[in-house]
N, CA, C and O atoms as a DFTB+ gen file, in Angstrom:
412 C
 N C O
     1  1       6.023     167.673     -61.166
     2  2       5.609     166.129     -62.177
     3  2       5.858     165.241     -61.087
     4  3       6.548     165.453     -60.089
     5  1       5.104     164.053     -61.450
     6  2       5.161     162.541     -60.720
     7  2       4.635     161.486     -60.826
     8  3       3.600     161.300     -61.466
     9  1       5.263     160.632     -60.216
    10  2       4.962     158.885     -61.328
    11  2       3.712     158.868     -59.910
    12  3       3.798     159.385     -58.796
    13  1       2.418     157.917     -60.639
    14  2       1.613     157.686     -59.858
    15  2       1.019     156.042     -59.763
    16  3      -0.021     155.724     -60.340
    17  1       1.636     155.298     -59.149
    18  2       0.991     154.090     -59.440
    19  2      -0.137     153.519     -58.743
    20  3      -0.611     154.247     -57.871
    21  1      -0.599     152.566     -58.888
    22  2      -1.364     151.827     -57.351
    23  2      -1.276     150.672     -57.405
    24  3      -0.301     150.204     -57.994
    25  1      -1.990     150.030     -56.973
    26  2      -1.909     147.979     -56.506
    27  2      -3.156     147.704     -56.366
    28  3      -3.901     148.536     -55.847
    29  1      -3.553     146.668     -56.734
    30  2      -4.362     146.261     -57.683
    31  2      -5.399     145.402     -56.519
    32  3      -4.908     144.320     -56.196
    33  1      -6.545     145.674     -55.949
    34  2      -7.093     144.302     -54.520
    35  2      -6.540     142.719     -53.622
    36  3      -6.409     142.225     -52.501
    37  1      -6.265     142.294     -55.947
    38  2      -6.122     141.125     -55.827
    39  2      -7.738     139.796     -55.196
    40  3      -8.026     138.858     -54.452
    41  1      -8.346     140.919     -56.420
    42  2      -9.532     140.242     -57.361
    43  2      -8.798     138.917     -58.328
    44  3      -7.743     139.204     -58.895
    45  1      -9.292     137.652     -58.487
    46  2      -9.416     136.660     -59.219
    47  2      -8.565     137.213     -60.400
    48  3      -7.541     136.673     -60.818
    49  1      -8.956     138.021     -60.742
    50  2      -8.720     138.383     -62.291
    51  2      -6.976     138.997     -62.291
    52  3      -6.142     138.915     -63.193
    53  1      -6.874     139.523     -61.116
    54  2      -5.885     139.580     -60.622
    55  2      -4.568     138.964     -60.332
    56  3      -3.526     139.564     -60.597
    57  1      -4.581     137.972     -59.879
    58  2      -4.047     136.862     -59.100
    59  2      -4.045     135.347     -59.525
    60  3      -3.885     134.391     -58.766
    61  1      -4.246     135.312     -60.843
    62  2      -3.898     134.313     -61.679
    63  2      -5.376     132.721     -61.273
    64  3      -5.299     131.510     -61.483
    65  1      -6.476     133.553     -60.676
    66  2      -7.375     133.095     -60.178
    67  2      -7.409     132.292     -58.387
    68  3      -7.897     131.312     -57.824
    69  1      -6.325     133.777     -58.001
    70  2      -6.177     132.997     -56.410
    71  2      -4.754     132.799     -56.334
    72  3      -4.172     133.077     -55.285
    73  1      -4.063     132.301     -57.436
    74  2      -2.939     131.226     -57.088
    75  2      -2.339     131.961     -56.240
    76  3      -2.057     131.556     -55.112
    77  1      -1.880     133.939     -56.969
    78  2      -0.851     134.486     -56.296
    79  2      -1.515     135.428     -55.134
    80  3      -2.259     136.380     -55.371
    81  1      -1.006     134.873     -53.492
    82  2      -1.998     134.651     -52.688
    83  2      -1.666     136.701     -51.987
    84  3      -0.528     137.017     -52.333
    85  1      -2.026     137.300     -51.591
    86  2      -1.585     138.856     -51.363
    87  2      -1.303     138.337     -49.313
    88  3      -2.179     137.695     -48.733
    89  1      -0.719     138.533     -48.987
    90  2      -0.678     138.910     -47.747
    91  2      -0.312     139.904     -47.440
    92  3       0.710     140.488     -47.803
    93  1      -1.645     140.439     -46.242
    94  2      -1.987     142.009     -46.276
    95  2      -1.786     142.813     -45.205
    96  3      -1.873     144.027     -45.024
    97  1      -1.366     141.448     -44.222
    98  2      -0.078     141.775     -42.979
    99  2       0.771     143.684     -42.852
   100  3       0.685     144.720     -42.193
   101  1       1.729     142.913     -44.309
   102  2       2.451     143.014     -44.853
   103  2       2.054     144.456     -45.487
   104  3       3.020     145.126     -45.855
   105  1       0.572     145.112     -45.693
   106  2       0.642     146.438     -45.589
   107  2       0.776     147.382     -44.781
   108  3       0.198     147.362     -43.694
   109  1       1.594     148.421     -45.178
   110  2       1.127     149.866     -46.568
   111  2       1.925     148.951     -47.263
   112  3       2.782     148.436     -46.544
   113  1       1.920     148.487     -48.731
   114  2       2.690     148.305     -49.530
   115  2       3.109     149.484     -50.473
   116  3       2.441     150.510     -50.598
   117  1       4.974     149.080     -51.504
   118  2       5.406     150.569     -51.516
   119  2       5.985     150.071     -53.128
   120  3       6.094     149.061     -53.822
   121  1       6.262     151.568     -53.156
   122  2       6.896     150.816     -55.431
   123  2       7.690     151.833     -55.268
   124  3       7.474     153.003     -54.949
   125  1       8.541     151.310     -55.498
   126  2       9.960     152.696     -55.622
   127  2      10.749     152.355     -57.315
   128  3      10.515     151.359     -58.000
   129  1      11.408     153.146     -57.564
   130  2      11.443     153.912     -58.899
   131  2      13.120     154.127     -59.342
   132  3      13.802     155.047     -58.890
   133  1      13.770     152.805     -60.580
   134  2      14.950     153.493     -60.454
   135  2      15.603     153.612     -61.600
   136  3      15.714     152.703     -62.423
   137  1      16.120     154.864     -61.722
   138  2      16.628     155.188     -62.528
   139  2      15.717     155.570     -64.049
   140  3      16.118     155.632     -65.211
   141  1      14.395     155.774     -63.474
   142  2      13.746     156.694     -63.947
   143  2      13.330     158.296     -64.884
   144  3      12.790     159.314     -64.451
   145  1      13.800     158.001     -66.178
   146  2      13.525     159.757     -66.358
   147  2      11.734     160.495     -67.567
   148  3      10.874     160.090     -68.348
   149  1      12.014     161.222     -67.155
   150  2      10.453     161.649     -68.682
   151  2      11.002     162.707     -68.212
   152  3      11.739     163.237     -67.380
   153  1       9.673     162.859     -69.967
   154  2      10.261     164.032     -70.068
   155  2       8.650     164.703     -70.700
   156  3       8.121     163.912     -71.480
   157  1       7.751     166.159     -70.440
   158  2       6.600     165.697     -70.894
   159  2       6.393     167.314     -71.050
   160  3       7.427     167.975     -70.955
   161  1       4.959     168.149     -71.318
   162  2       4.917     169.290     -71.451
   163  2       3.179     170.017     -70.887
   164  3       2.040     169.556     -70.955
   165  1       3.387     170.502     -70.688
   166  2       1.849     170.994     -69.335
   167  2       0.855     170.935     -70.421
   168  3       1.348     171.201     -71.517
   169  1      -0.343     170.675     -70.432
   170  2      -1.369     170.812     -71.668
   171  2      -1.465     172.290     -71.651
   172  3      -1.149     173.209     -70.895
   173  1      -2.075     172.121     -72.887
   174  2      -2.951     171.665     -73.780
   175  2      -1.915     170.257     -74.696
   176  3      -2.308     169.386     -75.472
   177  1      -0.859     170.487     -74.296
   178  2       0.414     170.036     -75.731
   179  2       1.505     170.912     -75.751
   180  3       2.015     171.747     -75.004
   181  1       1.789     170.164     -77.491
   182  2       3.232     170.394     -77.554
   183  2       3.786     171.815     -78.362
   184  3       4.918     172.133     -78.726
   185  1       1.969     172.778     -78.511
   186  2       2.774     174.324     -78.806
   187  2       3.251     174.355     -77.446
   188  3       4.413     174.683     -77.688
   189  1       3.205     174.265     -76.363
   190  2       3.631     174.729     -75.026
   191  2       5.127     174.186     -75.198
   192  3       5.834     174.733     -74.351
   193  1       5.598     173.614     -75.716
   194  2       6.916     172.768     -75.444
   195  2       8.427     172.896     -76.140
   196  3       8.332     172.091     -77.068
   197  1       9.190     173.218     -76.177
   198  2      10.240     173.199     -77.024
   199  2      10.166     172.115     -78.385
   200  3      10.118     170.941     -78.753
   201  1      10.169     172.230     -78.418
   202  2      10.513     170.396     -79.477
   203  2      12.048     169.777     -79.525
   204  3      12.972     170.461     -79.966
   205  1      12.207     168.709     -79.137
   206  2      13.173     168.067     -79.658
   207  2      13.229     167.599     -81.449
   208  3      12.061     167.604     -81.839
   209  1      13.720     167.401     -82.046
   210  2      14.046     165.867     -83.074
   211  2      13.885     164.707     -83.011
   212  3      13.195     163.860     -83.578
   213  1      15.104     164.782     -81.720
   214  2      15.823     164.020     -81.904
   215  2      14.721     162.645     -80.490
   216  3      15.198     161.649     -79.946
   217  1      14.002     162.921     -80.419
   218  2      12.734     162.256     -79.681
   219  2      11.457     161.887     -80.306
   220  3      10.373     162.439     -80.491
   221  1      12.099     160.514     -80.614
   222  2      10.950     159.905     -81.839
   223  2       9.569     160.001     -82.019
   224  3       8.996     159.997     -83.109
   225  1       9.184     160.064     -81.195
   226  2       7.587     160.425     -80.518
   227  2       7.370     161.776     -80.642
   228  3       6.822     162.154     -79.607
   229  1       7.513     162.563     -81.303
   230  2       7.734     164.204     -81.783
   231  2       6.944     164.170     -82.707
   232  3       5.852     164.737     -82.738
   233  1       7.634     163.214     -83.898
   234  2       7.143     162.537     -85.171
   235  2       6.014     163.353     -86.337
   236  3       4.814     163.318     -86.069
   237  1       6.262     163.727     -87.003
   238  2       4.720     163.405     -87.110
   239  2       3.800     162.169     -87.173
   240  3       2.576     162.208     -87.307
   241  1       4.574     161.051     -87.056
   242  2       3.651     159.840     -87.727
   243  2       2.719     159.846     -85.444
   244  3       1.701     159.190     -85.223
   245  1       3.123     160.326     -84.781
   246  2       3.085     160.348     -83.425
   247  2       1.903     161.787     -83.174
   248  3       1.581     161.795     -81.986
   249  1       1.467     162.521     -83.672
   250  2       0.601     163.582     -83.461
   251  2      -0.273     163.236     -83.255
   252  3      -0.646     163.270     -82.082
   253  1      -1.212     162.638     -84.382
   254  2      -3.063     161.529     -83.874
   255  2      -2.578     160.933     -85.166
   256  3      -1.930     160.806     -86.205
   257  1      -3.771     160.581     -83.857
   258  2      -4.579     159.328     -84.535
   259  2      -4.758     159.701     -86.038
   260  3      -5.024     160.811     -86.499
   261  1      -4.461     158.004     -86.995
   262  2      -5.047     157.701     -88.154
   263  2      -6.514     157.486     -87.724
   264  3      -6.722     157.060     -86.587
   265  1      -7.713     157.792     -88.685
   266  2      -9.114     157.460     -88.366
   267  2      -9.008     155.886     -87.358
   268  3      -9.345     155.662     -86.195
   269  1      -8.235     154.790     -88.675
   270  2      -8.647     153.728     -87.935
   271  2      -7.982     153.687     -86.642
   272  3      -8.708     153.121     -85.826
   273  1      -7.003     154.028     -86.203
   274  2      -6.590     153.798     -84.909
   275  2      -7.652     154.590     -84.275
   276  3      -8.297     154.076     -83.361
   277  1      -7.880     155.688     -84.633
   278  2      -8.931     156.260     -83.308
   279  2     -10.369     155.148     -83.595
   280  3     -11.162     154.681     -82.778
   281  1     -10.324     155.056     -84.422
   282  2     -11.348     153.716     -84.218
   283  2     -11.358     152.718     -83.358
   284  3     -12.286     152.415     -82.608
   285  1     -10.235     152.156     -83.470
   286  2      -9.791     150.921     -82.948
   287  2      -9.910     151.581     -81.257
   288  3     -10.449     150.991     -80.320
   289  1      -9.077     153.304     -81.183
   290  2      -8.674     153.268     -79.940
   291  2     -10.598     153.580     -78.968
   292  3     -10.682     153.777     -77.756
   293  1     -11.415     153.549     -79.605
   294  2     -12.411     154.487     -79.145
   295  2     -13.654     152.483     -79.040
   296  3     -14.766     152.289     -78.549
   297  1     -13.005     151.829     -79.518
   298  2     -13.283     150.935     -79.600
   299  2     -12.614     150.006     -78.431
   300  3     -13.375     149.250     -77.827
   301  1     -11.320     150.024     -78.108
   302  2     -10.730     149.719     -76.757
   303  2     -11.425     150.032     -75.258
   304  3     -11.644     149.364     -74.248
   305  1     -11.685     151.656     -75.749
   306  2     -12.022     152.559     -74.256
   307  2     -13.665     151.533     -73.656
   308  3     -13.973     151.047     -72.567
   309  1     -14.619     151.600     -75.508
   310  2     -15.780     151.359     -74.705
   311  2     -15.381     149.829     -74.419
   312  3     -15.279     149.643     -73.206
   313  1     -15.100     148.566     -75.259
   314  2     -15.213     147.288     -74.134
   315  2     -14.312     146.641     -72.688
   316  3     -14.479     145.581     -72.084
   317  1     -13.364     147.713     -72.465
   318  2     -12.183     147.306     -71.439
   319  2     -11.646     148.482     -70.589
   320  3     -10.620     148.497     -69.910
   321  1     -12.803     149.727     -70.820
   322  2     -12.317     150.256     -69.951
   323  2     -13.415     150.597     -68.936
   324  3     -14.507     150.960     -69.374
   325  1     -13.197     150.504     -67.521
   326  2     -13.826     150.614     -66.232
   327  2     -13.635     151.982     -65.721
   328  3     -14.383     152.792     -65.173
   329  1     -13.065     151.982     -65.883
   330  2     -12.788     153.571     -64.791
   331  2     -12.696     155.086     -66.225
   332  3     -12.286     154.777     -67.344
   333  1     -13.072     156.397     -65.963
   334  2     -12.878     157.041     -67.388
   335  2     -12.466     158.167     -65.806
   336  3     -13.504     158.347     -65.170
   337  1     -11.366     158.798     -65.223
   338  2     -11.509     159.450     -63.605
   339  2     -11.566     161.142     -65.002
   340  3     -11.015     162.043     -64.369
   341  1     -11.944     161.662     -66.286
   342  2     -12.187     162.622     -66.960
   343  2     -13.941     162.628     -66.865
   344  3     -14.532     163.669     -67.153
   345  1     -14.461     161.797     -66.580
   346  2     -16.402     162.078     -66.942
   347  2     -16.680     161.543     -64.917
   348  3     -17.769     161.677     -64.359
   349  1     -15.865     161.179     -64.466
   350  2     -15.680     161.370     -62.652
   351  2     -15.796     162.672     -61.886
   352  3     -15.067     163.319     -61.134
   353  1     -17.559     162.842     -62.613
   354  2     -17.983     165.015     -61.653
   355  2     -18.141     164.858     -60.989
   356  3     -19.183     165.482     -60.785
   357  1     -17.713     163.985     -59.523
   358  2     -17.726     163.867     -58.078
   359  2     -16.712     163.924     -58.130
   360  3     -16.683     164.871     -57.344
   361  1     -15.389     163.728     -58.422
   362  2     -13.978     163.607     -58.560
   363  2     -13.509     165.097     -58.705
   364  3     -12.984     165.966     -58.009
   365  1     -14.072     164.891     -60.234
   366  2     -13.534     166.656     -61.024
   367  2     -14.746     166.951     -61.409
   368  3     -15.449     166.266     -62.153
   369  1     -15.042     168.065     -60.868
   370  2     -16.636     169.097     -60.969
   371  2     -15.566     169.131     -62.546
   372  3     -15.933     168.589     -63.589
   373  1     -14.749     169.591     -62.451
   374  2     -14.288     171.107     -63.822
   375  2     -13.042     169.469     -63.842
   376  3     -12.470     168.849     -62.946
   377  1     -13.114     169.302     -65.623
   378  2     -12.705     168.515     -65.758
   379  2     -10.991     168.689     -66.421
   380  3     -10.544     169.187     -67.455
   381  1     -10.168     167.780     -64.853
   382  2      -8.673     168.250     -65.918
   383  2      -8.277     168.563     -67.138
   384  3      -8.719     167.950     -68.109
   385  1      -7.229     169.744     -67.277
   386  2      -6.864     170.051     -68.502
   387  2      -6.505     168.452     -69.913
   388  3      -6.784     168.333     -71.106
   389  1      -5.839     167.603     -68.969
   390  2      -5.855     166.156     -70.487
   391  2      -6.705     165.667     -70.799
   392  3      -6.581     164.904     -71.757
   393  1      -8.207     165.853     -70.086
   394  2      -9.104     165.206     -70.959
   395  2      -9.780     166.341     -71.402
   396  3     -10.703     165.983     -72.134
   397  1      -9.720     167.740     -71.264
   398  2     -10.333     168.373     -72.601
   399  2      -9.501     168.086     -73.999
   400  3      -9.757     168.732     -75.015
   401  1      -8.636     167.218     -73.970
   402  2      -8.136     166.576     -75.597
   403  2      -8.942     165.975     -76.306
   404  3      -8.658     165.493     -77.402
   405  1      -9.974     165.934     -75.801
   406  2     -11.338     165.168     -77.168
   407  2     -10.676     164.007     -77.795
   408  3     -10.803     163.622     -78.957
   409  1      -9.929     163.494     -76.824
   410  2      -9.680     161.730     -77.789
   411  2     -10.949     160.564     -77.725
   412  3     -10.825     159.484     -78.302
């Protein structure tokens, strides 16, 4: 497992209209994580993982989106998502396992 993060290219929307100046001479930029702990399972998901009842996120309310939540999620994806690596056939000729969840 790993953690991946990105730095945006400093367009106006990401810099409060250019108020935040980026000093590119300081690159490369680094991010450090401290006291980071994550639990995870390999896809396709919970069936492959040992359950831990003390994890709130494993409760029934978090196993599936309600119809209203699914509609809201689709709306956000259609109106705000810029890039979807699941549909990027040039980088992923075979979609990664997590993309097959059908969300």
